Short mmCIF file of C-alpha atoms in Angstrom, two decimals:
data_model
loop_
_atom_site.label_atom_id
_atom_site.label_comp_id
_atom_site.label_asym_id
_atom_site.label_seq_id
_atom_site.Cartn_x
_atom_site.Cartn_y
_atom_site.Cartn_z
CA UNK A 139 23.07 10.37 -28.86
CA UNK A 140 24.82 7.63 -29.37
CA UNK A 141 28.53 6.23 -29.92
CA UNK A 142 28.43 2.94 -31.83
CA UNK A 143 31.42 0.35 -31.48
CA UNK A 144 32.32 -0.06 -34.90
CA UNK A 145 36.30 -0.38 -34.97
CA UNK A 146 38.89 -2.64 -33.05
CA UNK A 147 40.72 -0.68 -29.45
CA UNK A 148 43.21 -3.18 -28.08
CA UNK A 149 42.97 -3.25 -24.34
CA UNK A 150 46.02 -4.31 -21.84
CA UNK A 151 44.58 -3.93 -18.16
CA UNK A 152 46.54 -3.27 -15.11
CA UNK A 153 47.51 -5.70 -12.93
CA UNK A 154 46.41 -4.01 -10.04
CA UNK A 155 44.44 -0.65 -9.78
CA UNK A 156 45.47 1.96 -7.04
CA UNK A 157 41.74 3.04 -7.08
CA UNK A 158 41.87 2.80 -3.57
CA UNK A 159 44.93 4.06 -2.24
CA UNK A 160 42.97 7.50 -3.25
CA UNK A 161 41.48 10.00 -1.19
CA UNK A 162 38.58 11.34 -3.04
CA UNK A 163 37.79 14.07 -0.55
CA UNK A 164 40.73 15.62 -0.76
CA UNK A 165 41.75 15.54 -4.50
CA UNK A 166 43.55 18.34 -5.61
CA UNK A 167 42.59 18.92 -9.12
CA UNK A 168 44.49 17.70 -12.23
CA UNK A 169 47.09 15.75 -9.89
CA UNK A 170 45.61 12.19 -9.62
CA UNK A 171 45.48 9.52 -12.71
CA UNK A 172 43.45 6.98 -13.01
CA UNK A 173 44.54 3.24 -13.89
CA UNK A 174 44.25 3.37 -17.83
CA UNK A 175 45.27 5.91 -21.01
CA UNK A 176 44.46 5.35 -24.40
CA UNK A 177 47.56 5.51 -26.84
CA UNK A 178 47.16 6.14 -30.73
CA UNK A 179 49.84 7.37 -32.82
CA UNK A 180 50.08 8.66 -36.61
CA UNK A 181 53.34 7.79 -39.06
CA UNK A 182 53.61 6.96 -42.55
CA UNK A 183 50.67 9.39 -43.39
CA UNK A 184 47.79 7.15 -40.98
CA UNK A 185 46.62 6.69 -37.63
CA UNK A 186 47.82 3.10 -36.42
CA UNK A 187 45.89 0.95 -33.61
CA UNK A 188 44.73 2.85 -30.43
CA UNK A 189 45.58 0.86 -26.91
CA UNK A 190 44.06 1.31 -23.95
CA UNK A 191 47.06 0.77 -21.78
CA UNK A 192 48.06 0.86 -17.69
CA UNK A 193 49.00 4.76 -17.46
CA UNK A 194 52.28 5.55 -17.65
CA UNK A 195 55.69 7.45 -18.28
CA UNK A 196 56.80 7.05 -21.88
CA UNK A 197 60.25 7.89 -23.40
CA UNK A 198 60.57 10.67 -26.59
CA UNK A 199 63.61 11.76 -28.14
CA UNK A 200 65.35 14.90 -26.95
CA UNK A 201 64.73 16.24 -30.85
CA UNK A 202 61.16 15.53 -30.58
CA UNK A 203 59.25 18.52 -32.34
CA UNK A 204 56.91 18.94 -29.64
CA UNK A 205 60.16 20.21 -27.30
CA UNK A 206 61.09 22.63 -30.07
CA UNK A 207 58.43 24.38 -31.93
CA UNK A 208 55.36 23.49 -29.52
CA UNK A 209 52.98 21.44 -31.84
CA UNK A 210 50.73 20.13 -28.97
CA UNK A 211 46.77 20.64 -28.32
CA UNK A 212 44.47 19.48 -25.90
CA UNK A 213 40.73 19.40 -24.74
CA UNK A 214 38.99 19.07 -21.75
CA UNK A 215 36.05 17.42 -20.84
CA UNK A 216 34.46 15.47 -18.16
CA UNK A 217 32.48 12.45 -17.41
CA UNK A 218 29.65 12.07 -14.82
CA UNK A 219 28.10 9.75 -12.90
CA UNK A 220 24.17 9.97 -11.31
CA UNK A 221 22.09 8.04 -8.53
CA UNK A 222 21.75 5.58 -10.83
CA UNK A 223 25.03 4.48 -11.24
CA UNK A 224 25.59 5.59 -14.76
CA UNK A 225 28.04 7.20 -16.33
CA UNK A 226 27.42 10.43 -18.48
CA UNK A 227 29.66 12.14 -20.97
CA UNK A 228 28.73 15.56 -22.36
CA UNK A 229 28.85 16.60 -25.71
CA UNK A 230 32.18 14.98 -27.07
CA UNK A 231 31.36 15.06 -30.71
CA UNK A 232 31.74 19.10 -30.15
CA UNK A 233 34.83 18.49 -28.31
CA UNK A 234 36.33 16.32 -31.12
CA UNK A 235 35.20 19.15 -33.91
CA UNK A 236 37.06 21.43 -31.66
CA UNK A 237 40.11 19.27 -30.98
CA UNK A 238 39.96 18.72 -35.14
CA UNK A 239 39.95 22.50 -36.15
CA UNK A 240 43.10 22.61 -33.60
CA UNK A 241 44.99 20.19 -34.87
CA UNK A 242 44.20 21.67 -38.78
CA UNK A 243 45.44 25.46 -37.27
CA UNK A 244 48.35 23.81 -36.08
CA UNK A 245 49.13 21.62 -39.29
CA UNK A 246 49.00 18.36 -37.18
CA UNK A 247 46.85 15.67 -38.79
CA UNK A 248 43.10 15.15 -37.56
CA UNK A 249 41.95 12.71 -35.48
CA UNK A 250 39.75 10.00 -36.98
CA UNK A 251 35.87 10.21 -35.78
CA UNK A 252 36.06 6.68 -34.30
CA UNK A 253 39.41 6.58 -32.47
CA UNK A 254 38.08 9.90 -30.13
CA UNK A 255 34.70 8.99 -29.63
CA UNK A 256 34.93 5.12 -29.71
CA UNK A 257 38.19 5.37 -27.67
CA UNK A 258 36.60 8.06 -25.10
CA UNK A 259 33.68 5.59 -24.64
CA UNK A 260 35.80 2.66 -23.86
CA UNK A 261 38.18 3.87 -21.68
CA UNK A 262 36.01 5.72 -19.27
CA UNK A 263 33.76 2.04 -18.85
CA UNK A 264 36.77 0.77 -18.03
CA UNK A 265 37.21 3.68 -15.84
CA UNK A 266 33.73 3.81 -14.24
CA UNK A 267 34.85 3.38 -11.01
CA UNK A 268 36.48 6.44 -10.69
CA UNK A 269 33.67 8.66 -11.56
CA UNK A 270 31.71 9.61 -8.04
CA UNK A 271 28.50 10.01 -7.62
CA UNK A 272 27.58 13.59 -6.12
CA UNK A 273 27.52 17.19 -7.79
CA UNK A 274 30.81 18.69 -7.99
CA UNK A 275 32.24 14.78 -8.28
CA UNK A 276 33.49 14.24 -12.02
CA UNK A 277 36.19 12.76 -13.89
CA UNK A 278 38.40 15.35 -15.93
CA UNK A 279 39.50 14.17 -19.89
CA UNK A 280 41.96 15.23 -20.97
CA UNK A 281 42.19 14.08 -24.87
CA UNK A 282 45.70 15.64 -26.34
CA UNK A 283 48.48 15.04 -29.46
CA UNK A 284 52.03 15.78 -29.34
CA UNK A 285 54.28 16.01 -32.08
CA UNK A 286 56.81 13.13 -31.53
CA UNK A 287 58.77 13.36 -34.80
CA UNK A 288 62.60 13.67 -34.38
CA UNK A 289 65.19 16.28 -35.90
CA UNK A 290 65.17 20.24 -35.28
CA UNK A 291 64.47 21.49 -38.68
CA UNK A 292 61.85 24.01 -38.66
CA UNK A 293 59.43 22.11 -39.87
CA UNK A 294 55.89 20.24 -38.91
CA UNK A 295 56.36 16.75 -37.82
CA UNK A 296 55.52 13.88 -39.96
CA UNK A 297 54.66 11.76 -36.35
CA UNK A 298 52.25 12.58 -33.60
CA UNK A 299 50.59 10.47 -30.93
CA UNK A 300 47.45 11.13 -29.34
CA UNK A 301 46.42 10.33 -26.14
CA UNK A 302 43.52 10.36 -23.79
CA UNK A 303 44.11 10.59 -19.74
CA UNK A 304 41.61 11.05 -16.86
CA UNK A 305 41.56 12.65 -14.07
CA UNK A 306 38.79 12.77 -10.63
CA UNK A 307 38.14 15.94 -9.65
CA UNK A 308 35.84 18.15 -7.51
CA UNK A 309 35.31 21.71 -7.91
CA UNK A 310 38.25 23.26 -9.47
CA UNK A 311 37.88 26.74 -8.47
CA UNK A 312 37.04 27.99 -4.23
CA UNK A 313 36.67 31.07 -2.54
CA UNK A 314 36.33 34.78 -4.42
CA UNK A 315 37.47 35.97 -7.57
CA UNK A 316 38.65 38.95 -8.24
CA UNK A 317 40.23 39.74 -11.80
CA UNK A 318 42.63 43.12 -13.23
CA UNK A 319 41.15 44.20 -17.15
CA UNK A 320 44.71 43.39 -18.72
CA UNK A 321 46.21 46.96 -20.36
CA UNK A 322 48.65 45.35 -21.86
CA UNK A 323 49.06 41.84 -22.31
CA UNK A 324 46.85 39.97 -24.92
CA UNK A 325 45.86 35.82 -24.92
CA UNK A 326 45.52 36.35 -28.57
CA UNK A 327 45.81 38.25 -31.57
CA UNK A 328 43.81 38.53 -34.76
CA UNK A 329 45.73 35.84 -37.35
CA UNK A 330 47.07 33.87 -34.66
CA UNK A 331 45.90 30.61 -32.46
CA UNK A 332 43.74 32.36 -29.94
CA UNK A 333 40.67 30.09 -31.40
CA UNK A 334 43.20 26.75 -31.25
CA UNK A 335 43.13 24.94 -27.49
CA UNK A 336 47.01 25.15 -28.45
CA UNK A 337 49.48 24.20 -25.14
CA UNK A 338 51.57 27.64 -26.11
CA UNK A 339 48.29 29.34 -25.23
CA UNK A 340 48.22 28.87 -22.17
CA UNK A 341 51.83 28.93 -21.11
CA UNK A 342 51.78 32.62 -22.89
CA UNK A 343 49.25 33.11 -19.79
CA UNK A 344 51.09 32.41 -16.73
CA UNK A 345 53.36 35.65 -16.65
CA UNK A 346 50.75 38.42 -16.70
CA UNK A 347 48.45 36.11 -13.99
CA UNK A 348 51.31 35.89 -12.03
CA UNK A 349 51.59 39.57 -12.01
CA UNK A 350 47.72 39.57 -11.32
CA UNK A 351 48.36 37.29 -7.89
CA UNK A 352 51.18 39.30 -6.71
CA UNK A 353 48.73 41.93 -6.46
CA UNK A 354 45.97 39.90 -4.79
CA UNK A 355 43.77 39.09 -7.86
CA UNK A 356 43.10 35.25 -9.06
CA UNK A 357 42.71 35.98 -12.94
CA UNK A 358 42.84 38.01 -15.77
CA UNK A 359 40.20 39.58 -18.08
CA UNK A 360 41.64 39.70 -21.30
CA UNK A 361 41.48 42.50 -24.21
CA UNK A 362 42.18 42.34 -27.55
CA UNK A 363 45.85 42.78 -28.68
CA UNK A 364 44.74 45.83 -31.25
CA UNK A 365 43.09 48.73 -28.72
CA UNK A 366 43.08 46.93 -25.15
CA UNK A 367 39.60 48.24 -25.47
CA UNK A 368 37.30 44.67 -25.65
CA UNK A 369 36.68 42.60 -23.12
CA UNK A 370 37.43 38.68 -24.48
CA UNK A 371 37.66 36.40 -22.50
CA UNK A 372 38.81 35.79 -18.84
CA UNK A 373 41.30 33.47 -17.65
CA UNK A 374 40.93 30.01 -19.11
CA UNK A 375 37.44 30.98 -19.84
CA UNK A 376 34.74 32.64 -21.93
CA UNK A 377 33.49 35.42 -20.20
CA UNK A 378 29.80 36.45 -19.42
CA UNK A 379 28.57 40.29 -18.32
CA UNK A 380 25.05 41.22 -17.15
CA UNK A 381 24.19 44.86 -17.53
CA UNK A 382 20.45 44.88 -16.36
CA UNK A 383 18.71 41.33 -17.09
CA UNK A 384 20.90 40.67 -20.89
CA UNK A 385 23.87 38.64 -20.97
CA UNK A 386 26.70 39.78 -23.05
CA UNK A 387 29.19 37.83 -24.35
CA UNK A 388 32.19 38.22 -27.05
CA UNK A 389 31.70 36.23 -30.13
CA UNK A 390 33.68 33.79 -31.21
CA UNK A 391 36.68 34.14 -33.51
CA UNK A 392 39.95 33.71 -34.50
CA UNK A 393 40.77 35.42 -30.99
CA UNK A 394 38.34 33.95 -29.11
CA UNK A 395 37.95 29.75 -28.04
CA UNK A 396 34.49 28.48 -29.02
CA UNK A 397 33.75 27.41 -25.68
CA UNK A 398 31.37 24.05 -25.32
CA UNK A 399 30.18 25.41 -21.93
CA UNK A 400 29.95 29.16 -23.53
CA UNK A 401 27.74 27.54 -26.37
CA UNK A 402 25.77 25.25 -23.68
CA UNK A 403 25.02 28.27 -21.65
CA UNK A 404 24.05 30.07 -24.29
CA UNK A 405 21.25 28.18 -25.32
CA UNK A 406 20.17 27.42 -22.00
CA UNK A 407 19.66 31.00 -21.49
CA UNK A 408 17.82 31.66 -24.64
CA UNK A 409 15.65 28.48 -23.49
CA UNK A 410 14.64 30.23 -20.35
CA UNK A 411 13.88 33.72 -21.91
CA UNK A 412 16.40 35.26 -20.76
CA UNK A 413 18.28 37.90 -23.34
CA UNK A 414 22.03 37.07 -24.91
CA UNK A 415 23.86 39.39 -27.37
CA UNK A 416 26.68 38.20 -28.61
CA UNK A 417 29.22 41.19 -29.66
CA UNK A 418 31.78 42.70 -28.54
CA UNK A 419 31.91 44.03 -24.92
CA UNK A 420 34.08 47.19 -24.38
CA UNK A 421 36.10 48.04 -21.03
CA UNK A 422 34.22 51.80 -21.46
CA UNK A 423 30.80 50.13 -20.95
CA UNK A 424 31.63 48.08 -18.17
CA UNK A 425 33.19 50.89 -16.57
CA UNK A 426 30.54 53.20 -16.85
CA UNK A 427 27.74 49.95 -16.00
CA UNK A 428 29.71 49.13 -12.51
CA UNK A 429 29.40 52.90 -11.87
CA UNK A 430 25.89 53.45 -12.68
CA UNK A 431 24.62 50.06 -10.91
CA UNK A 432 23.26 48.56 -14.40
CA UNK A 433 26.56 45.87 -14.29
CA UNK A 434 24.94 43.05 -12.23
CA UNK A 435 26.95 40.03 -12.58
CA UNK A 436 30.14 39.00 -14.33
CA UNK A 437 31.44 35.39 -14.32
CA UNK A 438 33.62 32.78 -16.46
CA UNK A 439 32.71 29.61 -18.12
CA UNK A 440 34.34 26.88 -19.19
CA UNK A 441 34.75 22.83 -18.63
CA UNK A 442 36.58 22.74 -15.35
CA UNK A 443 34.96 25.23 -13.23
CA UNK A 444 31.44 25.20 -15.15
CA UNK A 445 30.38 28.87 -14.15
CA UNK A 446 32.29 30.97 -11.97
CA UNK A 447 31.26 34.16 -10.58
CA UNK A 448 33.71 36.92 -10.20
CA UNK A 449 32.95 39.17 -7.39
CA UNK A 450 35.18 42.47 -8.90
CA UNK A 451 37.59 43.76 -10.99
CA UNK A 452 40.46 46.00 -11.02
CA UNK A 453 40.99 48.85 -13.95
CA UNK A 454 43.73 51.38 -14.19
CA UNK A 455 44.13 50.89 -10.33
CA UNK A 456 40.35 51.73 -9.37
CA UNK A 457 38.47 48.41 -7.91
CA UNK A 458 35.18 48.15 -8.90
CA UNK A 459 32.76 45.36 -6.45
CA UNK A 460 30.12 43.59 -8.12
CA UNK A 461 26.74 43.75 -6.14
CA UNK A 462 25.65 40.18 -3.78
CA UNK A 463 22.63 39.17 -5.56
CA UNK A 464 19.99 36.86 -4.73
CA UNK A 465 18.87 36.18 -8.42
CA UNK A 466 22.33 35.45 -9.91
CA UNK A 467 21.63 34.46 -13.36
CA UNK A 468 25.43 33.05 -13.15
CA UNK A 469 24.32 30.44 -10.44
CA UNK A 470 20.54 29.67 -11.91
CA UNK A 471 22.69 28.69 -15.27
CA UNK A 472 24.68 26.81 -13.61
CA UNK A 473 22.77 24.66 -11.79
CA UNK A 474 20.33 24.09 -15.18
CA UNK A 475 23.50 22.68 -16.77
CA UNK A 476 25.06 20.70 -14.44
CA UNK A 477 21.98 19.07 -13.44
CA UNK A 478 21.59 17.92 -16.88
CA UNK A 479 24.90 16.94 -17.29
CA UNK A 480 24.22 14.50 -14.43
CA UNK A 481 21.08 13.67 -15.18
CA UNK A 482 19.22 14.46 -12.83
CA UNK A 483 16.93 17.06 -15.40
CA UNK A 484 15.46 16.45 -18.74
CA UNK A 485 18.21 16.71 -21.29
CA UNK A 486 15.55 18.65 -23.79
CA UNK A 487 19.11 19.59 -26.34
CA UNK A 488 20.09 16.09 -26.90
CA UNK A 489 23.84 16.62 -25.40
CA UNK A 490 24.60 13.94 -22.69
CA UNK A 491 25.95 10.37 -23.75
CA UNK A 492 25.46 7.10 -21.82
CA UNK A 493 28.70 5.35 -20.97
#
């Protein structure tokens, strides 16, 4: 694949980079910038310029629309860089038909083909530097628009601005998790913007896992809002179940994100043989799969932490532990993927793109 410089991105470079003034070891994740953000924004009815630009703080009026009725959405992605020296991005055109179907969900105006893609491309070659070699090393994307009209009316905003800003990173997620089956709080509900990577998503989140640490568990799996009887997704992330040797996984809706690692897995899997049914996944059947033995693995996907097992869970105060296996289909998956995503094996699907 390919990403062909057809359009104009003005470029303003930094006078002096604080590259190295950084600890790369010790990075915690989403807390370190690099140099450069790209800058586009939309009035009278059209996107204007983009600018690649020296990062930094930029003023918005207190009536701004994004303050008051929370039109903002985001992606995340990630860059990556082999022994070669070269710089990797993985699938962004399925990022950018995600960000898209966002923005239409939450009446905010898409994002023109070129300006995401051409303007991705750009700014992480300028950026190059901060992408480490090393699995585990990446550099976090974080493409997002804000609604930056003025005036409290009710109302979408006629002005947005988009933005692109990057972040190194190592492995987001350490240690064990365990996760509670939520009994009463939903992430989404049918008709609403479970399916949109919409900020109000995610802030909707933090109250039930905070409830979830206090009692010693690092995440949530989530049920739907109807019954509290299917299993959806957990966390920030699509959620996988093995029962025997078949992966199970709930399908995508209006509910449910459409995951570009879910997808990617997905297809890896069904490359390697292995089974995948995608339906819906009830609490009942786990229960009764963790007590029979038949419930081998369960772990989360998504960009930041690839694939991450999850060694129990908690329902209607009865732990249940997952078994220590030595043929985790969680961890073979994962390492298939990330070692295409940094090259370093045969990228059969056509997904990576060369910087």
């Amino acid at each position: 694949m390919s990403l062909n410089n057809t359009h104009e991105i003005d470029i303003v470079k930094t006078s002096s980079s604080k590259i190295n003034s950084v600890d790369f070891e010790t990075l915690s994740f989403g807390s370190t910038f690099t140099d450069h953000m790209l800058v586009c924004d939309f009035r009278e009815g059209k996107w204007g310029k983009p600018v690649i630009k020296p990062y930094e703080p930029f003023l918005l009026d207190p009536s701004a629309k994004v303050f008051h009725y929370g039109q903002a959405i985001f992606e995340g992605m990630k860059a990556y860089k082999d022994d070669n020296d070269e710089v990797w991005l993985f699938r962004p055109d399925q990022n950018l038909d995600r960000f898209n179907k966002s923005a239409v969900r939450m009446a905010m105006p898409e994002v023109d083909d070129w300006i995401f893609l051409e303007g991705l491309k750009q700014l992480v070659d300028i950026e190059r530097d901060w992408v480490k070699k090393g699995l585990g090393n990446t550099l976090y994307i974080r493409p997002f628009m804000i609604a930056i009209g003025s005036g409290v009316i009710a109302a979408p905003s006629t002005q947005y601005r988009f933005m692109i800003i990057m972040s190194p990173a190592k492995s987001y997620y350490s240690g064990e998790v365990k996760v509670i089956i939520a009994e009463h709080f939903s992430r989404a509900a049918n008709g609403g913007i479970g399916a949109a990577k919409a900020a109000g998503n995610y802030s909707a989140q933090f109250y039930p896992t905070k409830l979830a640490n206090e009692k010693g568990f690092q995440q949530i799996i989530w049920t739907d809002d109807a019954t509290h009887t299917k299993l959806e997704e957990a966390g920030t992330m699509n959620v996988f179940f093995r029962i025997n040797d078949t992966l199970f996984t709930a399908p995508v809706s209006e509910r449910i994100l459409d995951g570009v690692t879910r997808k990617s897995l997905i297809a890896l899997a069904q490359h390697e043989g292995i089974k995948v049914e995608e339906r819906s996944v009830y609490v009942d059947e786990i229960i009764n799969a963790a007590k029979d033995g038949s419930l081998k693995e369960i772990f989360g996907a998504g960009t930041a932490a690839v694939v991450n097992p999850i060694v129990g869970f908690s329902y209607q105060d009865t732990y249940y532990e997952l078994p220590k296996l030595e043929n985790s289909i969680a961890l073979q998956l994962k390492d298939k993927l990330t070692k295409v995503q940094y090259n370093m094996a045969e990228d059969s699907f056509g997904w990576t793109v060369k910087v």
